[in-house]
Amino acid sequence: MALQSSLCRASIQLRQLTTKVPGARFYSAPVSGSIPASKRKYVPTSGTYPQGFKVSGTIVGVKPKNTTKPDLAFITSSTPCAAAAVFTKNKFQAAPVTFSRALLQEQKNSGLRGVIINSGCANAVTGKGGLEDAEKMAKAADKVLGADKSTIVMSTGVIGQRLPIQKILDGVPKAYEGLGDTHKHWLTCATAICTTDTFPKLISKTFRLPSSPSIEYRIAGTTKGAGMIHPNMATLLGVIATDAPISPSIIPPVLKYAVDRSFNSITIDGDTSTNDTVALLANGAAGGQGVTTEDSADFTAFRDVVTDFATDLAKLVVRDGEGATKFVTIRVAESSSEEGARKIASTIARSPLVKTALYGKDANWGRILCATGYSLISEPGHAVNDVAEIIPEKTNVSFIPTDGSPELKLLVNGEPEIVDETRAAQILELEDLEILVRLGTGDKEATYWTCDYSHEYM
């Protein structure tokens, strides 16, 4: 069934790419595998990368027909790192997730030297053999690094198939030989983790900490994902590396805080995968005063840097949503609780009626209001939340144009506005759009990022 579904989707995409349909906008990668023109602007041409890290992307042929695309990524540090990871909450967790979680717990988030990642096969729902394969990948990486229990593992691709493990094991020494710290090395590494992605997702930045204002720290990261995207988390992998001196004891809460506000605030199709993993590694190679406690100014500053950085990476995943033509920000404000705001924003973001209306450039704000109205209703058999989060007479809905022009008010304090359809059409023609829902019941808010459903997605 899965194979038939994949073949059906591939057939549809091929017909759409070779048939001119009036008004259609094609965003998926061409059959040649080249990056679509509309996505090239998201691929960096240079970067500033953290000291002490070297990376590579190597062709090993996880899929037999792959002879041109790197499919084994290797991210390494010359010195041991403090490290943390956030994993999928899907009950069917892939072998790399199980292995890596156990390793981080055993090592108490310290002593990590590398991350080894393959694309083309998820090594998920593969039983004891799959777990053995994940361990073999880690040991092969440890061997070339001259370390022990220092490598976490990630995999992405088809679920339910065993890895061609010998190909990967044979490729690890080549991946080690190919390590480097240039932009080209990082971009090739980012390419190696892609599956249905249409472009590699890579970001790098510099930052400073209050205790060491003279030191320029660096942070770099790569992620992948285009479909089966929804918290917690998404069909995505991500690695963030920094040369700041962060203690192993505080790196987990930094990453959790950042992921909740980034990778756990995106949705494409409402499906949570089996392999999701985002890792953060810090090797301290840039020097400076170590960040060791959560009550310091450095901790808050670093947490905010990682959060903003992770948000930028997560947004790239949404921009590469399968068949997507729009990048949509959904902001729920004036809520009595952040939890309620997140629930409402999430519900709007994954509503098929909202997403298809956006693709059709239809200002049908009733669909937004409908999703808002049922978002907090408990499922049968569950306790009802009696908090007055939504009061119809206080609810407002607007489109916020991304071109800087005034907002278009659709609903004001529960009363519908006379909508300028021409203006609405102009706003919906833009690739980026913000939907703002003001509840009028408090001062909390939450934001989700999503995309539309197009013919190409279907």
Short mmCIF file of C-alpha atoms in Angstrom, two decimals:
data_model
loop_
_atom_site.label_atom_id
_atom_site.label_comp_id
_atom_site.label_asym_id
_atom_site.label_seq_id
_atom_site.Cartn_x
_atom_site.Cartn_y
_atom_site.Cartn_z
CA MET A 1 0.00 0.00 0.00
CA ALA A 2 2.82 2.42 0.93
CA LEU A 3 4.63 1.60 -2.30
CA GLN A 4 1.48 2.15 -4.37
CA SER A 5 0.88 5.46 -2.59
CA SER A 6 4.44 6.59 -3.28
CA LEU A 7 4.23 5.58 -6.93
CA CYS A 8 0.89 7.35 -7.28
CA ARG A 9 2.26 10.58 -5.83
CA ALA A 10 5.39 10.34 -7.99
CA SER A 11 3.22 9.84 -11.08
CA ILE A 12 1.08 12.88 -10.21
CA GLN A 13 4.15 15.04 -9.64
CA LEU A 14 5.70 13.91 -12.90
CA ARG A 15 2.55 14.78 -14.86
CA GLN A 16 2.38 18.18 -13.18
CA LEU A 17 6.00 18.90 -13.95
CA THR A 18 5.59 18.04 -17.61
CA THR A 19 2.13 19.50 -18.22
CA LYS A 20 1.43 23.21 -18.32
CA VAL A 21 -1.58 23.99 -16.16
CA PRO A 22 -2.82 27.60 -16.21
CA GLY A 23 -2.20 29.31 -12.88
CA ALA A 24 -0.23 26.40 -11.39
CA ARG A 25 2.92 27.13 -9.38
CA PHE A 26 5.42 24.29 -9.23
CA TYR A 27 7.64 24.11 -6.16
CA SER A 28 8.77 20.48 -6.04
CA ALA A 29 12.23 19.58 -7.27
CA PRO A 30 12.41 18.87 -11.01
CA VAL A 31 13.04 15.28 -12.09
CA SER A 32 16.70 16.22 -12.58
CA GLY A 33 17.01 16.84 -8.85
CA SER A 34 18.10 20.45 -9.29
CA ILE A 35 16.89 23.09 -6.83
CA PRO A 36 13.72 24.93 -8.00
CA ALA A 37 14.35 28.55 -8.91
CA SER A 38 11.91 29.72 -6.21
CA LYS A 39 13.95 27.97 -3.49
CA ARG A 40 17.49 28.94 -4.46
CA LYS A 41 17.32 32.11 -2.38
CA TYR A 42 17.20 29.98 0.78
CA VAL A 43 20.52 28.23 0.06
CA PRO A 44 23.47 30.18 1.52
CA THR A 45 26.51 30.91 -0.65
CA SER A 46 28.83 31.40 2.34
CA GLY A 47 28.86 30.92 6.10
CA THR A 48 30.69 31.39 9.39
CA TYR A 49 31.17 28.05 11.11
CA PRO A 50 32.07 27.09 14.71
CA GLN A 51 35.67 26.33 15.59
CA GLY A 52 36.66 22.73 16.17
CA PHE A 53 33.92 21.19 14.04
CA LYS A 54 34.47 19.39 10.75
CA VAL A 55 31.79 17.83 8.55
CA SER A 56 31.36 15.85 5.36
CA GLY A 57 28.80 14.39 2.98
CA THR A 58 29.60 11.10 1.25
CA ILE A 59 27.93 8.96 -1.41
CA VAL A 60 27.49 5.39 -0.15
CA GLY A 61 24.42 4.34 -2.15
CA VAL A 62 21.91 3.56 0.60
CA LYS A 63 19.40 3.42 -2.22
CA PRO A 64 20.87 1.18 -4.95
CA LYS A 65 20.11 3.64 -7.75
CA ASN A 66 21.76 6.55 -5.96
CA THR A 67 25.17 7.18 -7.49
CA THR A 68 25.30 10.98 -7.44
CA LYS A 69 23.80 12.37 -4.20
CA PRO A 70 25.65 12.32 -0.87
CA ASP A 71 23.65 10.19 1.57
CA LEU A 72 25.95 9.82 4.58
CA ALA A 73 26.56 12.93 6.70
CA PHE A 74 29.27 13.08 9.35
CA ILE A 75 29.52 15.93 11.87
CA THR A 76 32.51 15.83 14.22
CA SER A 77 34.26 17.86 16.89
CA SER A 78 38.00 17.78 17.60
CA THR A 79 37.21 17.90 21.33
CA PRO A 80 34.43 16.35 23.45
CA CYS A 81 31.11 18.23 23.46
CA ALA A 82 28.28 18.84 25.83
CA ALA A 83 25.26 17.53 23.92
CA ALA A 84 21.52 17.11 24.13
CA ALA A 85 18.78 15.91 21.81
CA VAL A 86 15.00 16.08 21.59
CA PHE A 87 13.25 13.10 20.04
CA THR A 88 9.92 12.15 18.48
CA LYS A 89 7.05 11.18 20.78
CA ASN A 90 5.68 8.68 18.27
CA LYS A 91 5.29 5.31 20.04
CA PHE A 92 6.98 3.55 17.12
CA GLN A 93 10.41 5.06 17.60
CA ALA A 94 13.16 4.25 15.15
CA ALA A 95 16.30 2.38 16.21
CA PRO A 96 18.56 5.47 15.96
CA VAL A 97 16.22 7.32 18.34
CA THR A 98 16.33 4.52 20.90
CA PHE A 99 20.10 4.16 20.60
CA SER A 100 20.93 7.86 20.75
CA ARG A 101 18.64 8.58 23.69
CA ALA A 102 20.24 5.77 25.69
CA LEU A 103 23.75 6.94 24.81
CA LEU A 104 23.10 10.52 25.91
CA GLN A 105 21.63 9.28 29.18
CA GLU A 106 24.59 6.98 29.79
CA GLN A 107 27.11 9.71 29.00
CA LYS A 108 25.17 12.30 31.00
CA ASN A 109 25.16 14.68 28.03
CA SER A 110 28.95 14.91 27.88
CA GLY A 111 31.87 13.48 25.93
CA LEU A 112 30.17 13.48 22.52
CA ARG A 113 32.41 13.78 19.46
CA GLY A 114 30.16 13.15 16.49
CA VAL A 115 26.85 12.61 14.73
CA ILE A 116 26.54 10.09 11.88
CA ILE A 117 23.45 10.37 9.68
CA ASN A 118 22.22 8.38 6.70
CA SER A 119 19.40 9.26 4.33
CA GLY A 120 17.50 6.85 2.08
CA CYS A 121 16.38 4.46 4.84
CA ALA A 122 14.86 5.36 8.20
CA ASN A 123 15.88 2.17 10.04
CA ALA A 124 12.45 2.37 11.69
CA VAL A 125 10.24 -0.55 12.74
CA THR A 126 13.19 -2.87 12.08
CA GLY A 127 13.29 -4.81 15.36
CA LYS A 128 16.42 -5.92 17.17
CA GLY A 129 18.37 -6.04 13.93
CA GLY A 130 17.73 -2.37 13.33
CA LEU A 131 19.00 -1.47 16.80
CA GLU A 132 22.13 -3.53 16.12
CA ASP A 133 22.64 -1.62 12.87
CA ALA A 134 22.39 1.73 14.65
CA GLU A 135 24.98 0.59 17.17
CA LYS A 136 27.29 -0.58 14.38
CA MET A 137 27.07 2.84 12.72
CA ALA A 138 28.03 4.54 15.98
CA LYS A 139 30.93 2.17 16.66
CA ALA A 140 32.28 2.66 13.13
CA ALA A 141 32.23 6.42 13.68
CA ASP A 142 33.83 6.06 17.13
CA LYS A 143 36.62 3.98 15.61
CA VAL A 144 37.71 6.60 13.10
CA LEU A 145 37.40 9.33 15.74
CA GLY A 146 39.52 7.35 18.19
CA ALA A 147 36.86 7.61 20.88
CA ASP A 148 34.35 5.38 22.65
CA LYS A 149 30.61 5.89 23.07
CA SER A 150 30.93 9.33 21.53
CA THR A 151 28.64 9.26 18.47
CA ILE A 152 24.89 9.56 18.18
CA VAL A 153 23.06 8.22 15.14
CA MET A 154 20.25 9.52 12.95
CA SER A 155 18.52 7.99 9.93
CA THR A 156 15.83 9.19 7.53
CA GLY A 157 14.00 7.69 4.59
CA VAL A 158 11.74 4.69 4.01
CA ILE A 159 10.17 3.09 7.09
CA GLY A 160 10.15 -0.69 7.62
CA GLN A 161 13.31 -1.63 5.74
CA ARG A 162 16.69 -2.70 7.10
CA LEU A 163 19.71 -0.60 6.32
CA PRO A 164 22.26 -1.79 3.77
CA ILE A 165 24.55 -1.64 6.77
CA GLN A 166 27.74 -2.86 5.10
CA LYS A 167 27.57 -0.03 2.56
CA ILE A 168 27.34 2.45 5.40
CA LEU A 169 30.11 0.85 7.45
CA ASP A 170 32.38 0.83 4.40
CA GLY A 171 31.53 4.48 3.82
CA VAL A 172 32.40 5.76 7.31
CA PRO A 173 36.20 5.84 6.72
CA LYS A 174 35.58 7.73 3.46
CA ALA A 175 33.34 10.15 5.34
CA TYR A 176 36.13 10.69 7.87
CA GLU A 177 38.71 11.31 5.15
CA GLY A 178 36.38 13.86 3.55
CA LEU A 179 35.94 15.98 6.70
CA GLY A 180 36.49 19.71 6.39
CA ASP A 181 35.35 23.04 7.83
CA THR A 182 34.62 25.08 4.69
CA HIS A 183 31.22 26.27 3.52
CA LYS A 184 31.33 23.66 0.77
CA HIS A 185 31.82 20.89 3.34
CA TRP A 186 28.87 22.14 5.41
CA LEU A 187 26.60 22.48 2.37
CA THR A 188 27.48 18.97 1.16
CA CYS A 189 26.77 17.66 4.65
CA ALA A 190 23.37 19.40 4.63
CA THR A 191 22.62 17.88 1.23
CA ALA A 192 23.44 14.38 2.48
CA ILE A 193 20.52 14.33 4.94
CA CYS A 194 17.89 15.39 2.39
CA THR A 195 15.18 13.00 1.20
CA THR A 196 12.13 14.63 -0.43
CA ASP A 197 13.59 18.06 0.37
CA THR A 198 13.97 20.34 -2.64
CA PHE A 199 16.92 22.23 -1.17
CA PRO A 200 19.56 21.76 1.58
CA LYS A 201 18.79 23.67 4.76
CA LEU A 202 21.82 25.30 6.34
CA ILE A 203 22.29 28.39 8.54
CA SER A 204 25.27 29.87 10.38
CA LYS A 205 25.55 32.94 12.60
CA THR A 206 27.77 34.66 15.15
CA PHE A 207 26.81 35.84 18.65
CA ARG A 208 28.27 37.10 21.92
CA LEU A 209 27.60 36.37 25.58
CA PRO A 210 27.42 38.96 28.42
CA SER A 211 30.36 37.52 30.38
CA SER A 212 32.70 37.44 27.38
CA PRO A 213 31.79 40.42 25.17
CA SER A 214 35.12 40.34 23.33
CA ILE A 215 34.65 36.78 22.08
CA GLU A 216 32.73 36.08 18.88
CA TYR A 217 30.98 32.73 19.16
CA ARG A 218 29.66 30.84 16.19
CA ILE A 219 26.65 28.59 15.68
CA ALA A 220 25.75 26.50 12.64
CA GLY A 221 23.01 24.03 11.92
CA THR A 222 21.35 21.93 9.31
CA THR A 223 17.94 20.29 9.16
CA LYS A 224 15.82 18.27 6.77
CA GLY A 225 12.12 17.79 6.26
CA ALA A 226 9.36 18.42 3.75
CA GLY A 227 6.53 16.00 4.56
CA MET A 228 5.09 14.12 7.57
CA ILE A 229 5.66 17.27 9.60
CA HIS A 230 3.90 17.97 12.90
CA PRO A 231 4.92 18.15 16.59
CA ASN A 232 6.08 16.33 18.50
CA MET A 233 8.21 16.60 16.46
CA ALA A 234 8.15 16.27 12.68
CA THR A 235 9.72 14.10 9.99
CA LEU A 236 12.85 16.02 10.44
CA LEU A 237 16.39 15.69 11.57
CA GLY A 238 18.50 18.57 12.79
CA VAL A 239 21.95 19.20 14.19
CA ILE A 240 23.06 22.48 15.74
CA ALA A 241 26.72 23.01 16.66
CA THR A 242 28.39 25.85 18.54
CA ASP A 243 31.85 26.65 19.88
CA ALA A 244 30.48 28.31 23.04
CA PRO A 245 31.43 26.77 26.43
CA ILE A 246 28.15 25.27 27.66
CA SER A 247 27.89 22.90 30.63
CA PRO A 248 26.35 19.44 30.02
CA SER A 249 23.90 20.05 32.88
CA ILE A 250 22.21 23.05 31.26
CA ILE A 251 22.27 22.11 27.59
CA PRO A 252 19.10 19.92 27.78
CA PRO A 253 16.81 22.70 29.10
CA VAL A 254 18.23 25.12 26.50
CA LEU A 255 17.37 22.74 23.67
CA LYS A 256 13.93 21.82 25.01
CA TYR A 257 12.98 25.49 25.38
CA ALA A 258 14.20 26.23 21.86
CA VAL A 259 12.53 23.23 20.21
CA ASP A 260 9.15 23.91 21.85
CA ARG A 261 9.17 27.36 20.23
CA SER A 262 10.55 26.29 16.86
CA PHE A 263 10.44 22.71 15.60
CA ASN A 264 7.43 22.01 17.83
CA SER A 265 5.63 25.01 16.38
CA ILE A 266 5.53 23.95 12.74
CA THR A 267 3.13 21.74 10.84
CA ILE A 268 2.72 20.74 7.22
CA ASP A 269 0.40 17.77 7.16
CA GLY A 270 -0.36 16.88 10.80
CA ASP A 271 1.66 13.64 10.85
CA THR A 272 4.31 12.92 13.49
CA SER A 273 7.10 10.62 12.33
CA THR A 274 9.17 7.83 13.89
CA ASN A 275 12.67 9.29 13.54
CA ASP A 276 12.52 12.94 14.56
CA THR A 277 15.68 14.09 16.28
CA VAL A 278 17.22 17.51 16.87
CA ALA A 279 20.61 17.61 18.58
CA LEU A 280 22.69 20.46 20.03
CA LEU A 281 26.44 20.13 20.49
CA ALA A 282 28.76 22.64 22.19
CA ASN A 283 32.53 22.10 22.28
CA GLY A 284 33.70 25.36 23.92
CA ALA A 285 36.50 25.77 21.36
CA ALA A 286 36.10 29.56 21.23
CA GLY A 287 36.94 29.91 24.93
CA GLY A 288 35.49 32.35 27.44
CA GLN A 289 33.70 31.84 30.71
CA GLY A 290 31.71 28.64 30.88
CA VAL A 291 27.93 28.79 31.09
CA THR A 292 27.14 26.55 34.06
CA THR A 293 23.95 27.70 35.75
CA GLU A 294 20.41 28.49 34.65
CA ASP A 295 20.21 31.66 36.74
CA SER A 296 22.97 33.50 34.82
CA ALA A 297 22.67 36.19 32.17
CA ASP A 298 24.77 34.00 29.86
CA PHE A 299 22.24 31.17 30.13
CA THR A 300 19.33 33.41 29.14
CA ALA A 301 21.30 34.98 26.30
CA PHE A 302 22.45 31.62 24.95
CA ARG A 303 18.97 30.11 25.25
CA ASP A 304 17.53 33.00 23.25
CA VAL A 305 20.24 32.67 20.58
CA VAL A 306 19.52 28.96 20.16
CA THR A 307 15.76 29.58 20.11
CA ASP A 308 15.98 32.21 17.38
CA PHE A 309 18.40 30.04 15.44
CA ALA A 310 16.21 26.93 15.71
CA THR A 311 13.19 28.99 14.63
CA ASP A 312 14.99 30.08 11.48
CA LEU A 313 15.87 26.46 10.70
CA ALA A 314 12.32 25.28 11.38
CA LYS A 315 10.89 27.92 9.06
CA LEU A 316 13.02 26.51 6.23
CA VAL A 317 11.29 23.15 6.72
CA VAL A 318 7.89 24.80 6.28
CA ARG A 319 9.09 26.68 3.20
CA ASP A 320 9.96 23.31 1.70
CA GLY A 321 6.61 21.71 2.53
CA GLU A 322 5.63 19.13 -0.07
CA GLY A 323 3.69 20.92 -2.81
CA ALA A 324 3.48 24.14 -0.76
CA THR A 325 3.01 27.50 -2.46
CA LYS A 326 2.59 29.64 0.68
CA PHE A 327 4.44 30.19 3.94
CA VAL A 328 1.83 31.01 6.58
CA THR A 329 2.37 32.44 10.05
CA ILE A 330 -0.54 31.88 12.43
CA ARG A 331 -0.43 34.06 15.53
CA VAL A 332 -2.95 33.76 18.34
CA ALA A 333 -2.75 36.74 20.71
CA GLU A 334 -4.59 38.13 23.74
CA SER A 335 -5.14 34.64 25.13
CA SER A 336 -5.65 33.77 28.79
CA SER A 337 -2.95 31.08 28.53
CA GLU A 338 -0.01 30.21 26.29
CA GLU A 339 -1.16 26.58 26.25
CA GLY A 340 -4.56 27.57 24.91
CA ALA A 341 -3.03 29.89 22.32
CA ARG A 342 -0.74 27.10 21.09
CA LYS A 343 -3.65 24.68 20.83
CA ILE A 344 -5.72 27.14 18.81
CA ALA A 345 -2.83 28.08 16.53
CA SER A 346 -2.01 24.41 15.97
CA THR A 347 -5.62 23.59 15.11
CA ILE A 348 -5.87 26.40 12.54
CA ALA A 349 -2.49 25.44 11.09
CA ARG A 350 -3.46 21.85 10.36
CA SER A 351 -7.05 22.46 9.18
CA PRO A 352 -7.41 21.09 5.62
CA LEU A 353 -10.21 23.59 4.94
CA VAL A 354 -8.02 26.52 5.93
CA LYS A 355 -5.03 25.21 4.00
CA THR A 356 -6.97 24.58 0.78
CA ALA A 357 -8.65 28.00 1.02
CA LEU A 358 -5.24 29.64 1.24
CA TYR A 359 -4.05 27.76 -1.83
CA GLY A 360 -7.20 28.85 -3.69
CA LYS A 361 -6.58 32.47 -2.60
CA ASP A 362 -10.03 32.45 -1.00
CA ALA A 363 -10.54 34.89 1.91
CA ASN A 364 -12.87 32.43 3.60
CA TRP A 365 -12.16 33.53 7.15
CA GLY A 366 -15.11 31.47 8.36
CA ARG A 367 -12.86 28.42 8.09
CA ILE A 368 -10.32 30.10 10.38
CA LEU A 369 -13.04 30.98 12.88
CA CYS A 370 -14.47 27.47 12.72
CA ALA A 371 -11.08 25.91 13.52
CA THR A 372 -10.66 28.38 16.38
CA GLY A 373 -14.07 27.45 17.77
CA TYR A 374 -13.52 23.69 17.91
CA SER A 375 -9.83 23.77 18.89
CA LEU A 376 -10.42 23.43 22.65
CA ILE A 377 -13.31 20.98 22.56
CA SER A 378 -12.40 17.80 24.44
CA GLU A 379 -12.69 14.45 22.74
CA PRO A 380 -15.57 12.23 23.97
CA GLY A 381 -14.65 10.58 27.24
CA HIS A 382 -12.15 13.26 28.22
CA ALA A 383 -12.48 16.01 30.80
CA VAL A 384 -13.74 19.35 29.52
CA ASN A 385 -11.63 22.47 29.95
CA ASP A 386 -13.93 25.04 31.52
CA VAL A 387 -11.54 27.97 31.09
CA ALA A 388 -13.19 30.76 29.11
CA GLU A 389 -10.37 30.92 26.55
CA ILE A 390 -12.64 31.80 23.63
CA ILE A 391 -15.45 34.33 23.89
CA PRO A 392 -17.09 34.93 20.49
CA GLU A 393 -17.96 38.56 21.27
CA LYS A 394 -14.28 39.34 21.95
CA THR A 395 -12.72 37.45 19.03
CA ASN A 396 -10.98 39.23 16.16
CA VAL A 397 -9.51 37.81 12.93
CA SER A 398 -7.25 39.65 10.50
CA PHE A 399 -4.90 39.08 7.57
CA ILE A 400 -1.55 40.79 8.17
CA PRO A 401 0.09 41.53 4.80
CA THR A 402 3.82 40.83 4.56
CA ASP A 403 4.39 43.80 2.25
CA GLY A 404 4.01 46.27 5.12
CA SER A 405 0.53 47.50 4.17
CA PRO A 406 -2.26 47.79 6.81
CA GLU A 407 -3.94 44.69 8.18
CA LEU A 408 -7.18 43.53 6.63
CA LYS A 409 -9.75 43.09 9.40
CA LEU A 410 -12.17 40.22 8.80
CA LEU A 411 -13.90 39.89 12.18
CA VAL A 412 -13.99 42.56 14.89
CA ASN A 413 -15.27 41.64 18.36
CA GLY A 414 -17.39 38.87 16.91
CA GLU A 415 -18.90 41.06 14.19
CA PRO A 416 -18.04 40.41 10.52
CA GLU A 417 -16.44 43.21 8.51
CA ILE A 418 -17.36 44.06 4.93
CA VAL A 419 -14.31 42.55 3.26
CA ASP A 420 -12.65 44.24 0.31
CA GLU A 421 -12.36 41.15 -1.89
CA THR A 422 -9.89 42.83 -4.24
CA ARG A 423 -7.59 43.71 -1.35
CA ALA A 424 -7.97 40.22 0.10
CA ALA A 425 -7.01 38.68 -3.25
CA GLN A 426 -3.89 40.88 -3.39
CA ILE A 427 -2.81 39.74 0.07
CA LEU A 428 -3.44 36.08 -0.70
CA GLU A 429 -1.42 36.36 -3.90
CA LEU A 430 1.73 36.92 -1.80
CA GLU A 431 3.88 33.92 -0.99
CA ASP A 432 4.06 34.89 2.71
CA LEU A 433 0.96 35.55 4.83
CA GLU A 434 0.16 36.09 8.51
CA ILE A 435 -3.18 35.21 10.07
CA LEU A 436 -3.79 37.01 13.37
CA VAL A 437 -6.45 35.87 15.83
CA ARG A 438 -6.99 38.11 18.87
CA LEU A 439 -9.03 36.43 21.60
CA GLY A 440 -9.39 39.41 23.93
CA THR A 441 -9.21 37.21 27.05
CA GLY A 442 -5.63 37.78 28.26
CA ASP A 443 -2.08 38.77 27.37
CA LYS A 444 -0.50 35.45 26.29
CA GLU A 445 0.20 34.42 22.70
CA ALA A 446 1.65 31.67 20.52
CA THR A 447 2.81 31.33 16.94
CA TYR A 448 2.73 28.43 14.47
CA TRP A 449 4.18 28.22 10.99
CA THR A 450 2.52 26.18 8.26
CA CYS A 451 1.82 26.06 4.53
CA ASP A 452 -1.06 25.46 2.17
CA TYR A 453 -2.37 22.28 0.49
CA SER A 454 -2.00 22.42 -3.28
CA HIS A 455 -2.87 20.16 -6.21
CA GLU A 456 0.77 19.14 -6.19
CA TYR A 457 0.59 18.00 -2.56
CA MET A 458 -2.42 15.82 -3.27
#
